[in-house]
mmCIF file of C-alpha atoms and ligand atoms in Angstrom:
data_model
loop_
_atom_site.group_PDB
_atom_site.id
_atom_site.type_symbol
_atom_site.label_atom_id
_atom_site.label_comp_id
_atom_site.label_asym_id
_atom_site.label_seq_id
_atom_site.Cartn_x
_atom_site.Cartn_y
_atom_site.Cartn_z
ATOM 1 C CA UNK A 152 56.828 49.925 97.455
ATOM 2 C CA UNK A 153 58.459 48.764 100.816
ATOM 3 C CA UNK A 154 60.982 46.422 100.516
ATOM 4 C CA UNK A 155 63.163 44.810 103.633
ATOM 5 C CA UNK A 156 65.032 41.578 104.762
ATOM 6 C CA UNK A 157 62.877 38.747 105.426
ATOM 7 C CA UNK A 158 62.329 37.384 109.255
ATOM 8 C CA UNK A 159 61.651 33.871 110.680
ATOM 9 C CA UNK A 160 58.212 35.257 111.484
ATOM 10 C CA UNK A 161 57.660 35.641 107.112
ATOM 11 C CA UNK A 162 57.348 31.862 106.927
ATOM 12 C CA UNK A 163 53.850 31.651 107.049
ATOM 13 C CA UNK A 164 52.905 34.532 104.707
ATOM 14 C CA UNK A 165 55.982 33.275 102.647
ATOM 15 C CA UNK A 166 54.511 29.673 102.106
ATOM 16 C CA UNK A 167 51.032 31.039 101.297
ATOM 17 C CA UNK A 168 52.460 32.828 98.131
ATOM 18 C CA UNK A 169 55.072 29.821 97.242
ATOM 19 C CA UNK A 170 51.842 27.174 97.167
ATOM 20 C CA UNK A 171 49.878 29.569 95.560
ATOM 21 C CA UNK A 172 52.857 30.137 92.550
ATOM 22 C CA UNK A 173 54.342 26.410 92.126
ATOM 23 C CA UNK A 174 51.310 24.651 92.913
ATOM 24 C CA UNK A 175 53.281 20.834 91.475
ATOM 25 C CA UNK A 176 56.129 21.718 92.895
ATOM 26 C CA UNK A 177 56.621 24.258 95.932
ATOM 27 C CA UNK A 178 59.203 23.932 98.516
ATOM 28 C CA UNK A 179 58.032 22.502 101.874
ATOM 29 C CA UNK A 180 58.294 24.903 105.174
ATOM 30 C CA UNK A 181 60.992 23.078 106.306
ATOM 31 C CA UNK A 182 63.432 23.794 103.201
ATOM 32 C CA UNK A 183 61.900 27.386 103.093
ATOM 33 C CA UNK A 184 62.720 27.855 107.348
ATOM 34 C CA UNK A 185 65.799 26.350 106.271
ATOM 35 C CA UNK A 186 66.457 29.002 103.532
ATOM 36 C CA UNK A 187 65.705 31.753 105.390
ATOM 37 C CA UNK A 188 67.968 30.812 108.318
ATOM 38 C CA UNK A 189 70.826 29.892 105.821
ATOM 39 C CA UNK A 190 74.365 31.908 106.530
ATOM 40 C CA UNK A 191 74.313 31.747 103.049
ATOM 41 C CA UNK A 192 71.380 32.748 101.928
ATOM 42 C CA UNK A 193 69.809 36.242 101.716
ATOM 43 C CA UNK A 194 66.030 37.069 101.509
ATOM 44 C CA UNK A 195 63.874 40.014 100.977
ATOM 45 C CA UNK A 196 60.801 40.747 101.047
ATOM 46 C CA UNK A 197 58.127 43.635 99.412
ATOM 47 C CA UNK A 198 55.009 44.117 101.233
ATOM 48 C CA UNK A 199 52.111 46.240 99.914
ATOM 49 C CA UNK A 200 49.817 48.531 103.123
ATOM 50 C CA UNK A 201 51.540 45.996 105.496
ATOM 51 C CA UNK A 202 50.669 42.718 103.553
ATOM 52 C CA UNK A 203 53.455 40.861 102.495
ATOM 53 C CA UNK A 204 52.886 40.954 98.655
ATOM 54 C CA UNK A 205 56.663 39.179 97.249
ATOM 55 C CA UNK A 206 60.021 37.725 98.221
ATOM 56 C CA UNK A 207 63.134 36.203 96.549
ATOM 57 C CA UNK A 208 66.010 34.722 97.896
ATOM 58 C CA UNK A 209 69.559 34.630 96.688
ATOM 59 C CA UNK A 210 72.221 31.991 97.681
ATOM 60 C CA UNK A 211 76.246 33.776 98.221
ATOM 61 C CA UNK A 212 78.682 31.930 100.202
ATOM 62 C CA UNK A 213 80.495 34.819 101.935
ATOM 63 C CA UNK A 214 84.050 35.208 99.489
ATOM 64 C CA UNK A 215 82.879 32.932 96.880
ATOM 65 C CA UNK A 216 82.721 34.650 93.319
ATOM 66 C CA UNK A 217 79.479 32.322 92.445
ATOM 67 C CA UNK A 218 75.859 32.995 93.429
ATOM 68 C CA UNK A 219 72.296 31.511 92.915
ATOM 69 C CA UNK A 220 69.114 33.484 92.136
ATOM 70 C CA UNK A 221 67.166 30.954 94.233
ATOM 71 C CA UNK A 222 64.198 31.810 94.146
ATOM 72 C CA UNK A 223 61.637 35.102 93.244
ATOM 73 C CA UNK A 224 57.458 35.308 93.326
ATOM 74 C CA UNK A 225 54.823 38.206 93.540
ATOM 75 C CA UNK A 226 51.412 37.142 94.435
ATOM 76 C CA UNK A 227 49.248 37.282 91.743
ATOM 77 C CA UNK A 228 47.275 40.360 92.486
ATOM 78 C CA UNK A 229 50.499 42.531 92.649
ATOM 79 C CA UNK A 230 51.983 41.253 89.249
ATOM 80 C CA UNK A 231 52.737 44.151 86.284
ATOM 81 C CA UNK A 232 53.955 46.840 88.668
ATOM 82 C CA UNK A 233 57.161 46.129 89.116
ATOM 83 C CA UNK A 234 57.944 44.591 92.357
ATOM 84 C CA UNK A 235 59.461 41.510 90.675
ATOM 85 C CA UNK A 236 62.081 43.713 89.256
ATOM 86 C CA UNK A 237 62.661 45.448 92.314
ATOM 87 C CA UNK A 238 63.077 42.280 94.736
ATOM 88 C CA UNK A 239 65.319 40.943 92.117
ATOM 89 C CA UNK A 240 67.236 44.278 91.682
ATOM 90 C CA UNK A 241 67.501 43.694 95.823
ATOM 91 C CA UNK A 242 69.313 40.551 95.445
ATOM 92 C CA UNK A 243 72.145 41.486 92.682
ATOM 93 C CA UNK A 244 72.806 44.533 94.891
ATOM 94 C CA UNK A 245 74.162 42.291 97.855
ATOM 95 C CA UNK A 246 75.810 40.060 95.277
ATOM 96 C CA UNK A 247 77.746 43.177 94.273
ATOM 97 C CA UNK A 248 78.136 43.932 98.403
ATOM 98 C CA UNK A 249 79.292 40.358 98.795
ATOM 99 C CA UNK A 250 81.774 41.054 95.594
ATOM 100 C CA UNK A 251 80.253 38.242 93.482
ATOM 101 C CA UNK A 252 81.357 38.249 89.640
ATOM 102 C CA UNK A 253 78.574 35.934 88.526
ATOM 103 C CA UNK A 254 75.058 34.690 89.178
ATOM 104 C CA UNK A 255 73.239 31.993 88.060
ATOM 105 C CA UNK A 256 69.595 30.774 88.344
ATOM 106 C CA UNK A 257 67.514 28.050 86.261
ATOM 107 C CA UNK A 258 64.252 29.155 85.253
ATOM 108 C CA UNK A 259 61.073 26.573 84.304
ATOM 109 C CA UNK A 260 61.726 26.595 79.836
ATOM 110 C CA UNK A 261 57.153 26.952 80.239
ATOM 111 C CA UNK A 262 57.443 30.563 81.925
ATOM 112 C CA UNK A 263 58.581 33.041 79.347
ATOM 113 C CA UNK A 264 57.360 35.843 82.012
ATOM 114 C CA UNK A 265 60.568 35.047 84.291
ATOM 115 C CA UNK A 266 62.475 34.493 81.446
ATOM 116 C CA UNK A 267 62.047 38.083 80.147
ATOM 117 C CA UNK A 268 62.759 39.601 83.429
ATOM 118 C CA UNK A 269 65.777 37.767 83.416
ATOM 119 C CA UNK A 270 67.181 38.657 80.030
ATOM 120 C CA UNK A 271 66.213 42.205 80.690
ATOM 121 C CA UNK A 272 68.376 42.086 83.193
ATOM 122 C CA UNK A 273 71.409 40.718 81.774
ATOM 123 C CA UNK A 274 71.008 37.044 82.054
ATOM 124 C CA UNK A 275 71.596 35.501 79.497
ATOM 125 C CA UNK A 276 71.043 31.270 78.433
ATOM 126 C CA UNK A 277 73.932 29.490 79.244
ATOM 127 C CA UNK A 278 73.216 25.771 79.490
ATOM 128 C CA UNK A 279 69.573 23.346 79.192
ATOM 129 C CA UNK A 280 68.897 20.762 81.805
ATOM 130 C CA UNK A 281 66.561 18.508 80.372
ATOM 131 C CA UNK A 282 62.978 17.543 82.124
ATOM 132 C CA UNK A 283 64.577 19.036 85.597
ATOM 133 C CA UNK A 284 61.316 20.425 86.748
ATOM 134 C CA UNK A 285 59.651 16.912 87.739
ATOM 135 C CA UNK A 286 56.281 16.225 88.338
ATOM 136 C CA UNK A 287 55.584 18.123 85.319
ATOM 137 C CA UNK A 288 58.523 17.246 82.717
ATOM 138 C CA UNK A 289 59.460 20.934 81.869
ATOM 139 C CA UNK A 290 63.409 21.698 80.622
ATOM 140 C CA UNK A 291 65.296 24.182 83.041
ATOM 141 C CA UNK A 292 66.872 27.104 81.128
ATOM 142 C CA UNK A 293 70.268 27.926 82.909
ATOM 143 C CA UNK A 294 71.049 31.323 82.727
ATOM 144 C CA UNK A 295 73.899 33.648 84.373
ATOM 145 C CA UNK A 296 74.780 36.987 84.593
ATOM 146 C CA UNK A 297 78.295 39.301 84.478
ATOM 147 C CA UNK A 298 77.117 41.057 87.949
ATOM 148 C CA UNK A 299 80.071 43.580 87.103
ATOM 149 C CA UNK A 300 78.916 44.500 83.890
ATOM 150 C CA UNK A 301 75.013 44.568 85.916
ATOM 151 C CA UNK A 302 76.852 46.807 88.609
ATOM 152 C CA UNK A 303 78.662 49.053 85.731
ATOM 153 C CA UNK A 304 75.000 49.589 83.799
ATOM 154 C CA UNK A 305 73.106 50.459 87.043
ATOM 155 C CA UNK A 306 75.595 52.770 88.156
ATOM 156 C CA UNK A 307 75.178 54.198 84.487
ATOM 157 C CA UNK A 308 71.716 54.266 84.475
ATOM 158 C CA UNK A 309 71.264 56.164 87.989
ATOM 159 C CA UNK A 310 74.024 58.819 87.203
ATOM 160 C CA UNK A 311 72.417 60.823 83.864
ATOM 161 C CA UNK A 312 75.789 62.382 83.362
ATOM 162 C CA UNK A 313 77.718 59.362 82.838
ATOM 163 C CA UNK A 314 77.999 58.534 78.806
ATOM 164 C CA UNK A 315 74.704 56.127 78.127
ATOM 165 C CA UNK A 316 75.910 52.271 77.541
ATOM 166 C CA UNK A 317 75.405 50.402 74.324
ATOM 167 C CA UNK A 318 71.623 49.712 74.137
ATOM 168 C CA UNK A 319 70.316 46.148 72.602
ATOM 169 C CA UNK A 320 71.159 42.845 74.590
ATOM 170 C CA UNK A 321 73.205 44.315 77.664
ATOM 171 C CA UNK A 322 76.318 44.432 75.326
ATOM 172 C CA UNK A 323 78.416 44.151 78.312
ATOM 173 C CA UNK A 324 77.148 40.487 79.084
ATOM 174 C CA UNK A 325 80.251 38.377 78.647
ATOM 175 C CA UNK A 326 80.351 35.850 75.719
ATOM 176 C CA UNK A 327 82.332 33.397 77.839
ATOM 177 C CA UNK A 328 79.681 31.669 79.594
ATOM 178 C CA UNK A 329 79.551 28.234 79.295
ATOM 179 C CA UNK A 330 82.156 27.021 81.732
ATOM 180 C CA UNK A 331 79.599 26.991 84.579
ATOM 181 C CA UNK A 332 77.838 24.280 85.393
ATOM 182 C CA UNK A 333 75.829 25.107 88.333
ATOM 183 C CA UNK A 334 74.779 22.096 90.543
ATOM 184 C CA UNK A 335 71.776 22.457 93.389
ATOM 185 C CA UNK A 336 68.041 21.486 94.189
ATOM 186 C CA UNK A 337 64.802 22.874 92.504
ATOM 187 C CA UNK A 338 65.548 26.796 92.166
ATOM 188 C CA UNK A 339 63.584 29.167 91.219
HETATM 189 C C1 COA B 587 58.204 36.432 87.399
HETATM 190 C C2 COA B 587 57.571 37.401 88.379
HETATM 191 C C3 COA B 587 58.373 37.377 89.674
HETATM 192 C C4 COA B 587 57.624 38.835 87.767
HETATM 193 O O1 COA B 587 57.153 39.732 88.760
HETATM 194 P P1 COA B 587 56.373 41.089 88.355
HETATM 195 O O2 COA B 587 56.300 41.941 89.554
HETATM 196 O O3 COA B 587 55.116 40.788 87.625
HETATM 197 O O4 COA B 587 57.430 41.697 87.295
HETATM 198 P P2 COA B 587 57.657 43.235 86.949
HETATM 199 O O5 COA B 587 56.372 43.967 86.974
HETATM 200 O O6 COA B 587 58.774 43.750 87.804
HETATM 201 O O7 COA B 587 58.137 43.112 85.430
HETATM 202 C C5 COA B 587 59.494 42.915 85.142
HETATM 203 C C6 COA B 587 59.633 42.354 83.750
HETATM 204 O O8 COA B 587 59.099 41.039 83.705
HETATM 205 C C7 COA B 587 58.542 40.808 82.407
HETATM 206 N N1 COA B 587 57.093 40.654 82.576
HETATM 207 C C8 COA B 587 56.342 40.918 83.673
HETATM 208 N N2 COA B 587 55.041 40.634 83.455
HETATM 209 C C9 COA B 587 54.979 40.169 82.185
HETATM 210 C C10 COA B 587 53.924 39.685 81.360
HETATM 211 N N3 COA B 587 52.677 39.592 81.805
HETATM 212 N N4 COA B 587 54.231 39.266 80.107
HETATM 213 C C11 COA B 587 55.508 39.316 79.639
HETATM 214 N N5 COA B 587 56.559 39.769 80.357
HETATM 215 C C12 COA B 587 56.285 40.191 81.613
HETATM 216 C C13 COA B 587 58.853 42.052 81.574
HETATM 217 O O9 COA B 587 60.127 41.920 81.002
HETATM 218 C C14 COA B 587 58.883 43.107 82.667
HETATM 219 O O10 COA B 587 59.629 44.224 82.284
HETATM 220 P P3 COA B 587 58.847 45.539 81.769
HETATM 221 O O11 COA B 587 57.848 45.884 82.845
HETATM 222 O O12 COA B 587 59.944 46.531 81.622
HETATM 223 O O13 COA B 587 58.186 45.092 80.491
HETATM 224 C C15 COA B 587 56.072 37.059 88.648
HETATM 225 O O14 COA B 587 55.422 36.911 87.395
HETATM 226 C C16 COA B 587 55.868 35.791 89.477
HETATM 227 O O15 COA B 587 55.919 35.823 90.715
HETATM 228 N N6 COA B 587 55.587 34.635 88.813
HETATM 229 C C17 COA B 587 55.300 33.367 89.525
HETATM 230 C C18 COA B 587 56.513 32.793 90.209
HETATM 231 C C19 COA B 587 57.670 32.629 89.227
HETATM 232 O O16 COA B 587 57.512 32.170 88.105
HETATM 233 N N7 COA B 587 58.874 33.054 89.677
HETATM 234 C C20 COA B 587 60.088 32.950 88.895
HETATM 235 C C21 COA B 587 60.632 31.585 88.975
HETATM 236 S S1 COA B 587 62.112 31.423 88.027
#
């Protein structure tokens, strides 16, 4: 599995696999050309015997302690193996490079797929934004994650030595959640 930062030149392959995932409600080229060239933004990409197979993008305003999943999609054919966990295991890595302390994301309350990545991960449900996802009248689940306690576990996980931590519900998530509120356009 290849994985590497996204270039102006992904747009087209990029847009083929966004219209073919959120076929109500993908982003135009524009905001996608826009993403990509964002000093805030940071996208990656995972590409399968040269074809561009997945990318996700994450949103961290150099110093701020805040950052937004914005976006994550694996073309169809290359679902199940992986990749989805990978690209988004690419993301919270430069949040912890960029010293972030939390991440947020809203995911469609219809696709219990993402939603399981997510918790798997960390996230966990911190807020509901009724019918956000318009034209189709779907709730967005807000989630976050502690990208320390993320940071802590992965280190934990890729060092066998290091004493194992507490299985069930990534114990370390924090409890204190609710205080964010995060505001933006159509994530994810
Ligand atoms: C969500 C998405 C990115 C997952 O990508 P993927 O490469 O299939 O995911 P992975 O193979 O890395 O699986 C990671 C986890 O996702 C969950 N998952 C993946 N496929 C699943 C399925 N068919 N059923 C239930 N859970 C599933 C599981 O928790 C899985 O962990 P596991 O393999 O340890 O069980 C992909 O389904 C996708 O692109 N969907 C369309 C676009 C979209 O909805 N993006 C997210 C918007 S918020």
């Amino acid at each position: 599995m290849a994985t590497r930062a996204a270039a102006s030149s992904d747009l087209e392959a990029i847009m083929a696999l966004e219209r073919a995932a959120f076929p109500t409600d993908a982003w135009s080229a524009a905001m996608m050309r826009e993403e990509l060239a964002s000093p805030h933004g940071w996208y990656v990409v995972v590409e399968e015997a040269g074809r561009l197979v997945g990318y996700a993008g994450l949103r961290a305003v150099r110093g701020a302690r805040d950052a937004d999943v914005q976006t994550i999609t694996i073309s169809e054919s290359a679902r199940g193996h992986g990749r989805g966990r990978a690209l988004l295991g690419e993301l919270l890595g430069e949040g912890v490079r960029r010293g972030v302390h939390d991440v947020f994301l809203e995911v469609r309350a219809d696709n219990p797929v993402a939603q399981a990545l997510y918790l798997s991960e960390g996230f966990v449900e911190v807020g509901r934004r009724p019918r956000y996802y318009q034209p189709d009248d779907v709730d967005a689940i807000v989630m976050q994650l502690d990208l320390r306690g993320w940071a802590v576990r992965r280190h934990e996980a890729a060092s066998p030595s290091a004493p194992t931590a507490p299985e069930g519900p990534r114990a370390a998530a924090p409890a204190a959640t609710t205080s964010a509120t995060p505001i933006g356009k159509v994530w994810c």
